[in-house]
XYZ file of C-alpha atoms in Angstrom:
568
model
C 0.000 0.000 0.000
C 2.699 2.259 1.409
C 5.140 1.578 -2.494
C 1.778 2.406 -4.540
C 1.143 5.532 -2.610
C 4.626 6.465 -3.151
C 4.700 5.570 -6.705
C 1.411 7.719 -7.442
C 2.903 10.755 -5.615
C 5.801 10.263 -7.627
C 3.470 10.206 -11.324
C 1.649 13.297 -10.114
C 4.918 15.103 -9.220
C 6.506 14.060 -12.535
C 3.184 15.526 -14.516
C 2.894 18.407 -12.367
C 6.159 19.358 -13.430
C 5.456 18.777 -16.801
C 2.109 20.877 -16.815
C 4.034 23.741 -15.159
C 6.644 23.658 -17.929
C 4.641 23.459 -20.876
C 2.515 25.845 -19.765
C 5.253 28.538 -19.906
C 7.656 26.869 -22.684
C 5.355 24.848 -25.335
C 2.698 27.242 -25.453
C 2.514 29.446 -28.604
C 4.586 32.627 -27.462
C 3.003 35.947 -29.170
C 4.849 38.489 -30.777
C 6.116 41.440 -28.456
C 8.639 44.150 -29.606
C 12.244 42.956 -30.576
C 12.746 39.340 -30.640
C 10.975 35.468 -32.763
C 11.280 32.716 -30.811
C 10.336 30.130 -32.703
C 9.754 28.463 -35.954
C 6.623 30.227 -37.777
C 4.041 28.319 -39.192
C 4.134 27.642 -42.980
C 1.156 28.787 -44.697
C -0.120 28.875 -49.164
C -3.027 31.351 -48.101
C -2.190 33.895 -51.070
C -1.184 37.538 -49.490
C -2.737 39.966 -51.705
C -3.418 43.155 -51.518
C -6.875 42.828 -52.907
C -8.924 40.031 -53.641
C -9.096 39.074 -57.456
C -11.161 36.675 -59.983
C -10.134 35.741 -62.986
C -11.879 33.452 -65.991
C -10.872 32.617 -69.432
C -13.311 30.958 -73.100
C -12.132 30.497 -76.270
C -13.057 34.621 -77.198
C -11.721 36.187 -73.720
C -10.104 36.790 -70.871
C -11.265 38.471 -67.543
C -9.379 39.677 -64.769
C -11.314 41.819 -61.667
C -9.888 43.617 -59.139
C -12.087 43.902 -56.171
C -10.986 47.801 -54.328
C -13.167 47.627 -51.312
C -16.306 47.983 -53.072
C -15.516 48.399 -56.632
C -14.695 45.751 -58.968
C -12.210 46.634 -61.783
C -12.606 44.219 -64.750
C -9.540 44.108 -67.622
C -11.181 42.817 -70.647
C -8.915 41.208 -73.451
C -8.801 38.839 -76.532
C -7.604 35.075 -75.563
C -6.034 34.349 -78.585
C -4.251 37.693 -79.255
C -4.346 39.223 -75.566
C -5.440 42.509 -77.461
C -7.753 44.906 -74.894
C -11.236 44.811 -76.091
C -12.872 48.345 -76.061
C -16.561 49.092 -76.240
C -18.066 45.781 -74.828
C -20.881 44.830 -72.773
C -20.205 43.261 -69.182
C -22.944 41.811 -67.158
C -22.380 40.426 -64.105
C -25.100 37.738 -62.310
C -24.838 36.902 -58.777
C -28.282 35.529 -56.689
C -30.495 36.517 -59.419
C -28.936 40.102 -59.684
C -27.325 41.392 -62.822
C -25.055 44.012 -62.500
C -23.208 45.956 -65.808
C -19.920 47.250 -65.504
C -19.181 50.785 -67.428
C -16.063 52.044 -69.179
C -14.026 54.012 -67.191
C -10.941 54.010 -69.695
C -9.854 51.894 -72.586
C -10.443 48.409 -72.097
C -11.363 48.943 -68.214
C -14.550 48.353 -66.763
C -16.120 48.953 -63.301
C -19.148 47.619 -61.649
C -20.071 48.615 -57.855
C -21.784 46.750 -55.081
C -22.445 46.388 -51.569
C -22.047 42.333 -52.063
C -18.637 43.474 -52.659
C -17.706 43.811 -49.586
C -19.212 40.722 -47.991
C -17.270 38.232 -46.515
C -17.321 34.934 -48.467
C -17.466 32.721 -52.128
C -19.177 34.348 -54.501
C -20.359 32.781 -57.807
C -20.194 35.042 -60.287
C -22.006 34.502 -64.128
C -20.263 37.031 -66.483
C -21.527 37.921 -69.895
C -19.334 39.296 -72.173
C -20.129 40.755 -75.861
C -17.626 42.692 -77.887
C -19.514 43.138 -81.624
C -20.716 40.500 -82.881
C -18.862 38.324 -79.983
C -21.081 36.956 -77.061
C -19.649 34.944 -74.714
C -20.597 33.287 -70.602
C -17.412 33.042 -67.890
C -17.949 31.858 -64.861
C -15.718 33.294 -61.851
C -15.538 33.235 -58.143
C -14.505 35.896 -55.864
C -13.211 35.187 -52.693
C -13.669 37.910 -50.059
C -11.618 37.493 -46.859
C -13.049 38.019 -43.100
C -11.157 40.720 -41.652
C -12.138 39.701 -38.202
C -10.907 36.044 -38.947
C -7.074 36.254 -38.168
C -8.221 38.663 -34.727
C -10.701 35.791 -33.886
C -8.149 33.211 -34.317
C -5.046 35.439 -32.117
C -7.557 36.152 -29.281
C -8.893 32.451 -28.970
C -8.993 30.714 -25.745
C -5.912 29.583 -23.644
C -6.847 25.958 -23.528
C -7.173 25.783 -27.223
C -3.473 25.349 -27.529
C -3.684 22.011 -25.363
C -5.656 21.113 -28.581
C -3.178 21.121 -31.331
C -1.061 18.241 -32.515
C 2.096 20.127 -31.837
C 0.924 20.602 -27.871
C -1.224 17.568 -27.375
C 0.976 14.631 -28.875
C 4.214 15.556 -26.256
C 1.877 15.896 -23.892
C 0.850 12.043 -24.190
C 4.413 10.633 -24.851
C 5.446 12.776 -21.786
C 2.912 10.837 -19.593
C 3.955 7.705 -21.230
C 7.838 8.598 -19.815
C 6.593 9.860 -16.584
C 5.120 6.208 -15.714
C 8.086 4.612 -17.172
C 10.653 6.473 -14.918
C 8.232 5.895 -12.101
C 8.335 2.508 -12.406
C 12.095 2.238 -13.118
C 13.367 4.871 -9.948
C 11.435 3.568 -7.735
C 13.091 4.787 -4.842
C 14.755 7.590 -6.899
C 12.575 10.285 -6.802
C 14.263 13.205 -7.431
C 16.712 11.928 -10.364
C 13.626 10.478 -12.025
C 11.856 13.942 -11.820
C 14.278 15.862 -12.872
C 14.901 13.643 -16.148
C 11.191 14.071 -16.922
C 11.738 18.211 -16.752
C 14.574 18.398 -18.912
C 12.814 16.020 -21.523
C 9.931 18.672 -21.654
C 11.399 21.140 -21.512
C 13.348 20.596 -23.921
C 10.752 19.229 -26.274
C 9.846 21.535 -29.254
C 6.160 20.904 -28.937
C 5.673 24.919 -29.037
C 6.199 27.685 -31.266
C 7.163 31.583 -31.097
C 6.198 33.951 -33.360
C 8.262 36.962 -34.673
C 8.188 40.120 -33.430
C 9.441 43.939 -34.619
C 13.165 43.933 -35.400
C 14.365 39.671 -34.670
C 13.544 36.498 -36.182
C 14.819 33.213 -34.343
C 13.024 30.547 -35.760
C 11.942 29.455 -39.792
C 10.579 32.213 -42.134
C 6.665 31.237 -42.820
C 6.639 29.530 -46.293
C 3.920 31.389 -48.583
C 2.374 31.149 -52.011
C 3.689 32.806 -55.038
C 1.884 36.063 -55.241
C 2.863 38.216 -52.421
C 1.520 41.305 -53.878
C -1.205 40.948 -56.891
C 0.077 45.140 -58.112
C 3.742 44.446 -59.115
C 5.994 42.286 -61.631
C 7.730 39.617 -60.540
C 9.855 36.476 -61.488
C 9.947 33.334 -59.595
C 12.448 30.499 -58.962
C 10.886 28.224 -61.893
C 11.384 31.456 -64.162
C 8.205 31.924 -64.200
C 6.925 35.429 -64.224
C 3.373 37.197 -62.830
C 3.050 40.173 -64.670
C -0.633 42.029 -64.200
C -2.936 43.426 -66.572
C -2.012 46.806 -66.455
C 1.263 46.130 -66.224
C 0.725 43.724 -69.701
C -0.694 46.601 -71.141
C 1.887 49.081 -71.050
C 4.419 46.852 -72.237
C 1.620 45.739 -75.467
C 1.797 41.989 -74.805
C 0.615 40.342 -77.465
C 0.429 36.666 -78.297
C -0.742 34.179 -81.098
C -2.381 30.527 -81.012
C 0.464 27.995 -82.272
C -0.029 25.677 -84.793
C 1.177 23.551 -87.435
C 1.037 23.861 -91.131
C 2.945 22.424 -93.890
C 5.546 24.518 -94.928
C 8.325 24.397 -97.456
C 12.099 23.512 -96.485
C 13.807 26.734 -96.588
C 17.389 27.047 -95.933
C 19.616 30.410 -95.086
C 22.741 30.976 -96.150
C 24.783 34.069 -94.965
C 26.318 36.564 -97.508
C 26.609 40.609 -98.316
C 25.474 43.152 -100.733
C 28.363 43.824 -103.880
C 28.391 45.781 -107.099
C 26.894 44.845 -110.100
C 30.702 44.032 -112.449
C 28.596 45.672 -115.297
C 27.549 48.223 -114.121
C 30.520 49.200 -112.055
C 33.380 51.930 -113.193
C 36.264 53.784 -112.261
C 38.245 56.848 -113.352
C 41.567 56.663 -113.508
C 44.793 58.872 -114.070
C 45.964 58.090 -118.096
C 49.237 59.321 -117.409
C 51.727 61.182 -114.747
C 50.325 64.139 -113.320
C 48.686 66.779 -110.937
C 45.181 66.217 -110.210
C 42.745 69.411 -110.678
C 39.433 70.053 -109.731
C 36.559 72.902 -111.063
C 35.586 75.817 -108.477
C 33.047 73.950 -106.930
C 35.486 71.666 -105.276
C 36.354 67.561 -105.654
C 32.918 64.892 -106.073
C 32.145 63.372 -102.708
C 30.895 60.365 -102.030
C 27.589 59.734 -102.952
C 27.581 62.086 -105.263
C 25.430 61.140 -108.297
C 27.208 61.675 -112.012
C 26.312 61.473 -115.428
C 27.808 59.579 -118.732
C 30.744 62.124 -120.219
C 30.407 64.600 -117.444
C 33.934 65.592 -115.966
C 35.399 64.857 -112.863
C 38.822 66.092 -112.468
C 41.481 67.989 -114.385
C 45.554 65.762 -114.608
C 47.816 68.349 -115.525
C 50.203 65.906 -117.301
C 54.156 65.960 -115.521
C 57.329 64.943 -117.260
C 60.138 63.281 -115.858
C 63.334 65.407 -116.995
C 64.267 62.566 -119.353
C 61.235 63.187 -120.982
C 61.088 66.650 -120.994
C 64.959 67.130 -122.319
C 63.501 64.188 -125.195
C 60.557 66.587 -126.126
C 62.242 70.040 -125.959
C 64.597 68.293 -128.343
C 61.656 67.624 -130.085
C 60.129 70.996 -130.624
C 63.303 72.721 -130.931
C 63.762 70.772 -134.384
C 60.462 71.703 -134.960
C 60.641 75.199 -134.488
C 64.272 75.604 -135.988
C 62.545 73.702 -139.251
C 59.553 75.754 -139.019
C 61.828 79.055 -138.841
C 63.250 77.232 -142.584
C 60.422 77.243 -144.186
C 59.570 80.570 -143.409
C 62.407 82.020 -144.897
C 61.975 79.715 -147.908
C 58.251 80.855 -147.744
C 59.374 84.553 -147.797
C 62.117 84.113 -150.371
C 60.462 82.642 -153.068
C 57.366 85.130 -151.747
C 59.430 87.820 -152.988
C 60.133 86.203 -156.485
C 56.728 85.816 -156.982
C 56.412 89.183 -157.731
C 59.197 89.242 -160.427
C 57.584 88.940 -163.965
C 59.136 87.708 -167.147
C 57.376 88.156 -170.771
C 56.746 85.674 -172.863
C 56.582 86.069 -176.548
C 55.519 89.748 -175.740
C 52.561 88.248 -175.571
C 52.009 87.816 -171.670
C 54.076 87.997 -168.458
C 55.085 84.402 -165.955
C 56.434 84.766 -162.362
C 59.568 83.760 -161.825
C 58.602 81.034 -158.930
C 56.107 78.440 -160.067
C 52.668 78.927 -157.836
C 52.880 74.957 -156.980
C 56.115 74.985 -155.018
C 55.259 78.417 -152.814
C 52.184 76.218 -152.061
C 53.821 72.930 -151.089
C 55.714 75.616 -148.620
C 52.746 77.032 -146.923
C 51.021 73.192 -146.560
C 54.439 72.454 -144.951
C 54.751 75.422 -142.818
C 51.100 74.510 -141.511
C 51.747 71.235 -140.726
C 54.931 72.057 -139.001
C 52.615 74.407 -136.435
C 49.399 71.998 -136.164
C 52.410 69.120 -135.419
C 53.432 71.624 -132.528
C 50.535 73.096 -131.090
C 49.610 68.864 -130.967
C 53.493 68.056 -129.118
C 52.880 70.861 -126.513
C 49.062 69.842 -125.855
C 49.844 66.259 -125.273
C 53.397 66.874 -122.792
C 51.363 70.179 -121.361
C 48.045 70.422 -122.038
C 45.695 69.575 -119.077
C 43.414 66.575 -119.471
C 39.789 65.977 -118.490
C 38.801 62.577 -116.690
C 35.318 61.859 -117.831
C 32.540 59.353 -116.349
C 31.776 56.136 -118.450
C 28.600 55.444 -116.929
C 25.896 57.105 -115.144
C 25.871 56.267 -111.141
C 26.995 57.477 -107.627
C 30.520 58.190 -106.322
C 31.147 55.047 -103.660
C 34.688 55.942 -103.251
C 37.138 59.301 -104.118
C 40.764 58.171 -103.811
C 42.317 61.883 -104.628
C 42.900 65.744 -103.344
C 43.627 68.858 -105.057
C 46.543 69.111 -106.150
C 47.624 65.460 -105.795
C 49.922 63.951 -107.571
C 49.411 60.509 -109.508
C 50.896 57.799 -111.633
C 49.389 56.513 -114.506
C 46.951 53.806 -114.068
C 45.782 55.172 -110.596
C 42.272 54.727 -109.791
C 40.819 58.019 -108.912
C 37.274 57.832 -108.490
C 34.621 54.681 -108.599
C 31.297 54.905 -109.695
C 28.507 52.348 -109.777
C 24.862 51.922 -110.203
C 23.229 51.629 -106.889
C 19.842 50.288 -108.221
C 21.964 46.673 -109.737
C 23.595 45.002 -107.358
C 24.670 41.373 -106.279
C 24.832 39.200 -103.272
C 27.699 37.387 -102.596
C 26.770 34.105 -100.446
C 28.978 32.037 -98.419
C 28.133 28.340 -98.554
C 29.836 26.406 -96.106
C 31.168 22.388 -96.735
C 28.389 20.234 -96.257
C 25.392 22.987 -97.463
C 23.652 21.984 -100.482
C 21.409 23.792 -102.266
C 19.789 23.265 -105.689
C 20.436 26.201 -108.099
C 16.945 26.015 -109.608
C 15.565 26.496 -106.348
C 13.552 30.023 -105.554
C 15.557 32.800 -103.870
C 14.946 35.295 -101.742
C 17.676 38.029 -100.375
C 16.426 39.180 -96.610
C 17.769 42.592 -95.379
C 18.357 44.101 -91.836
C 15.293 45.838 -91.881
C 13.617 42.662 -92.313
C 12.529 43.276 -96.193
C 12.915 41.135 -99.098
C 13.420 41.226 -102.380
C 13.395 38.366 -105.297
C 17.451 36.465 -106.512
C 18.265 35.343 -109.786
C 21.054 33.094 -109.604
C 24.307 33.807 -111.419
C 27.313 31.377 -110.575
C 29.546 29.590 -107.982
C 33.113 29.583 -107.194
C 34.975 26.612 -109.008
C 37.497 26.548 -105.716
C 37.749 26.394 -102.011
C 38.148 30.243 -100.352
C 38.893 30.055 -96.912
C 37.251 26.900 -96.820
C 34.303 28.027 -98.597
C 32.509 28.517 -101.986
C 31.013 31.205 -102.921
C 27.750 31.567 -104.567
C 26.834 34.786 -106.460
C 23.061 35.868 -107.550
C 21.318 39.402 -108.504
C 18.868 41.321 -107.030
C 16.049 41.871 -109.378
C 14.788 44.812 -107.941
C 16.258 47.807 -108.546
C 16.782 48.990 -105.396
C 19.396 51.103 -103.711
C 21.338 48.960 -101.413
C 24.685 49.851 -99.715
C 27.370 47.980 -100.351
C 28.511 45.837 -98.189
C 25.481 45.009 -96.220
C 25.044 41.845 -94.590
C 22.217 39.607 -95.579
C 20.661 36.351 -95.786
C 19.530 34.790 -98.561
C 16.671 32.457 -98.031
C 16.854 28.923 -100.363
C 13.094 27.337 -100.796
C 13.205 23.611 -101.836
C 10.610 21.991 -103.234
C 10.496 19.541 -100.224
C 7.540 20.508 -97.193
C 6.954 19.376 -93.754
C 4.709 20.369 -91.202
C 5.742 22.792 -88.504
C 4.864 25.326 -86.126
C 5.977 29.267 -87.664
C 6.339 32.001 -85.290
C 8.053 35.249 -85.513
C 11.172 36.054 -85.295
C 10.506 38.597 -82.331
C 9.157 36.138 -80.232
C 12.281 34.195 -79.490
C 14.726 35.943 -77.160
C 17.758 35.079 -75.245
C 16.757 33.568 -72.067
C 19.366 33.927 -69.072
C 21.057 30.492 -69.742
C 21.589 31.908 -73.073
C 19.296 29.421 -74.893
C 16.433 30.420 -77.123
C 13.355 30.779 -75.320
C 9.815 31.783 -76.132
C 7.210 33.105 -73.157
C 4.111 30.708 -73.128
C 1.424 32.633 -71.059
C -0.225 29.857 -68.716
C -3.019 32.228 -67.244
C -4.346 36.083 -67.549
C -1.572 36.906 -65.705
C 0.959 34.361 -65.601
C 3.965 33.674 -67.622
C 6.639 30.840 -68.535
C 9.801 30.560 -70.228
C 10.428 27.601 -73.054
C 13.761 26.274 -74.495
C 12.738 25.823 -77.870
C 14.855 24.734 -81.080
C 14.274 26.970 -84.145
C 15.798 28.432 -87.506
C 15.276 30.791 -89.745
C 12.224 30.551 -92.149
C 12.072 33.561 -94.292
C 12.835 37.546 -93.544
C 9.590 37.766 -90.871
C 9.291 34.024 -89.389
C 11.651 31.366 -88.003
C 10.367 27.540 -88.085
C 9.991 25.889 -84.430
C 12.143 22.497 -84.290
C 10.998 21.824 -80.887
C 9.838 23.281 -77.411
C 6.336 24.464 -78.603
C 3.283 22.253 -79.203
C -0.235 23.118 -80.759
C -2.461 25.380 -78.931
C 0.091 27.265 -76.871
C -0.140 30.870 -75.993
C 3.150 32.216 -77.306
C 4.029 35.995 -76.875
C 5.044 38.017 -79.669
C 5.256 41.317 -78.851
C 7.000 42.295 -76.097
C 8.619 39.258 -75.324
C 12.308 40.651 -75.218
C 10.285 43.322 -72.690
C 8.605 40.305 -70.263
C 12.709 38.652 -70.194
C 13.560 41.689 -68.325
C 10.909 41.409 -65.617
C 13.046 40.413 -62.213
């Protein structure tokens, strides 16, 4: 009797203890200025800063905004995420209809008291935009203010309740009667064990307070705050209506069609070789230009219209040759002057002839023969001195633009020098690279893509016969005549007569993503956003063909994609 008496006191000691030390260690400690003492509860209730609904057909998609009272509706397109001004939103809840109004482009408003209720409410939305008529069906949540103050302010007991208070408490009983039994006659030990196991235990929790944190940060659902941007660990990205609408998301419906094989190949703009020509220096000499000053590039020119002045220099081999020269020609021309003059004077000397009539002494024949020579003596110098000294005008042999002036006033230049190049802008070839292994039938229709995106139809012309740098090169011309630069890297697209079915998107809605892999942005929901790797090459000048990454039906953005990659 006297060993069970003793063994009871010893149980109710032992749970005493324990009571008295949960009480004051396991319970859930309240937040109080400066310190956490525990490890916060992990919660997925979405923190927002107002409630929203949000519903999606086939025609549209809805997002509301409930402001304490007012509920803003975004109304856009679901294929092309386009706002939708001008339509008609009704709004059934109980029996009720309520229309929202226009307050801006593509924003609605309705008002109502049921707004502000606490609870689920089913919502019936009809939607008509034109000719477009269309039912959603949406809930809105509204949350109970006074909920989280009912649950702080509950009763003290109520933590006894909880799995994280009530299982210790059992297994702490459980111990109690085991060390009981065990000490029997070791009281103290046995109780003291018992109080540092509970104490010890982490059956309780403390909550945070202003300025500390010494437990577990509360785990919580993606969308901290419904007004702002952001990206998630997935990549993933929550970008808001208003916030889609200032950056002009757009997207497309992706599907397959069959499409011809198209293949790029990577080459630059070049002059036409027949249309193409160049002024050059035909001799030794000083380069001139007229009062209005040298041609600049760009500069358009005509067939035969002049373009510089060469004032033709002599080496002094040359010039000691001709002064040679025209010092015979002179000292013979001097000769026949005198001759000239002699036989001038003669001329007028008369002799009769059978009384009859008078002859000159100086046949008229030979003092001709002197005055053809003496002319041909001067034409033969005036001709010596133009050539050696006589400046010479450089002409243009075709009609074109200046591309390139090689020359300054007063420069000299050697014969053969190539002064000025001139081409028609309007006839022009591209030069292709084709790399080993890229095949491409000649036959095949062409196409010649430029930077801005344009293109333009390709004859083609002829391939290299050998290996440059590893390459051939392929040459074709532009059949439109219009002005290219020179020089200007392009693409020219190859279309074989082979097709297969894929999925075409733009070239502006694949972007970089951060692992530097092509991506495209998928949109999941009205708000919500994911990145895909995707596998793709170049179609034509506006489109690239998807390889893989993108199936039929997806939402893919293509406008403002390289935009929604910046979101952090």
């Amino acid at each position: 009797m006297v060993s069970s008496t003793r063994f009871l006191s010893r149980l109710l000691i032992i749970n005493a203890l324990y009571f008295f030390v949960t009480t004051f260690t396991s319970i859930d400690v309240r937040a109080h200025g400066g310190h956490d003492h525990g490890k916060e509860k992990t919660t997925k209730i979405v923190q927002q800063e107002n409630p929203k609904l949000s519903a999606e057909s086939e025609l549209f998609q809805l997002v509301g905004v409930n402001n304490g009272g007012t509920l803003e509706i975004h109304l856009d397109e679901y294929i092309t995420n386009a706002p939708i001004e001008n339509a008609i939103i009704e709004i059934t809840l109980d029996g009720e209809t309520y229309v929202a109004k226009e307050i801006s482009a593509a924003l609605y408003a309705v008002e109502g008291e049921w707004l502000r209720q606490a609870g689920k409410h089913n919502l019936v939305i009809s939607v008509t935009a034109g000719e477009r008529i269309d039912l959603l069906l949406a809930d809105l949540i509204v949350p109970d203010p006074t909920k989280d103050l009912k649950e702080e302010t509950g009763q003290w007991w109520a933590t006894y309740l909880k799995p994280a208070v009530s299982i210790p408490l059992v297994i702490s009983l459980a111990v109690g009667v085991l060390l009981g039994l065990f000490f029997r006659n070791a009281v103290f030990p046995a109780t003291t064990l018992a109080v540092l196991f509970l104490a010890f235990w982490p059956a309780g929790t403390a909550s945070a307070h202003e300025g500390h944190d010494h437990g577990v940060k509360k785990s919580g659902e993606k969308f901290s705050d419904g007004s702002q941007p952001k990206r998630f660990p997935d990549g993933s990205i929550y970008l808001p209506k208003p916030s889609q609408r200032l950056l002009k998301i757009r997207t497309i419906i992706a599907k397959k069609t069959q499409q011809a094989r198209k293949r790029a190949l990577l080459g630059q703009i070049i002059a036409d070789p027949a249309n193409k020509a160049v002024v050059q220096a035909v001799r030794n000499g000083r380069v001139e230009f007229s009062p209005s000053g040298p041609p600049v590039i760009g500069q358009r020119v005509t067939k035969g219209e002049t373009i510089a002045t060469l004032i033709p220099i002599l080496s002094p081999e040359a010039l000691a040759g001709l002064s040679e020269q025209i010092g015979s020609l002179n000292q013979e021309i001097a000769l026949t002057a005198q001759r000239l003059d002699n036989l001038g004077k003669l001329a007028k000397v008369t002799v009769k002839s059978g009384g009859k009539s008078s002859l000159s002494a100086v046949p008229k024949n030979q003092v001709t023969e002197l005055v053809i020579k003496m002319e041909q003596l001067k034409k033969r110098r005036e001709k010596i001195n133009a050539i050696s000294f006589g400046p010479i005008d450089l002409v243009a042999s075709r009609s074109g633009i200046i591309i390139s002036v090689d020359t300054r006033t007063g420069q000299v230049v050697s014969a053969g020098d190539t002064l000025v190049e001139i081409i028609d802008p309007r006839r022009v070839w591209v030069e292709a690279i084709v790399y080993p292994g890229q095949t491409f039938d000649e036959k095949a229709s062409s196409r010649v893509v430029l930077q801005d995106r344009s293109s333009m139809p390709l004859s083609f012309i002829s391939r290299s016969a050998s290996l440059k740098a590893q390459t051939l090169t392929a040459f074709f011309r532009v059949e439109n005549e219009k002005a290219i630069p020179l020089g200007t890297p392009v693409k020219v697209m190859l279309e074989s007569k082979q097709k297969q079915k894929s999925i075409l998107l733009p070239l502006d809605a694949i972007v970089r993503g951060s692992s530097g892999l092509s991506i495209v942005w998928i949109q999941m929901t009205p708000e919500q956003f994911r990145p895909q790797i995707v596998q793709a090459e170049t179609f034509d000048s506006l489109n690239a063909m998807i390889l893989s990454g993108v199936k039929s039906g997806d939402r893919v953005v293509t406008r403002g994609a390289s935009l929604l990659n910046q979101v952090r």
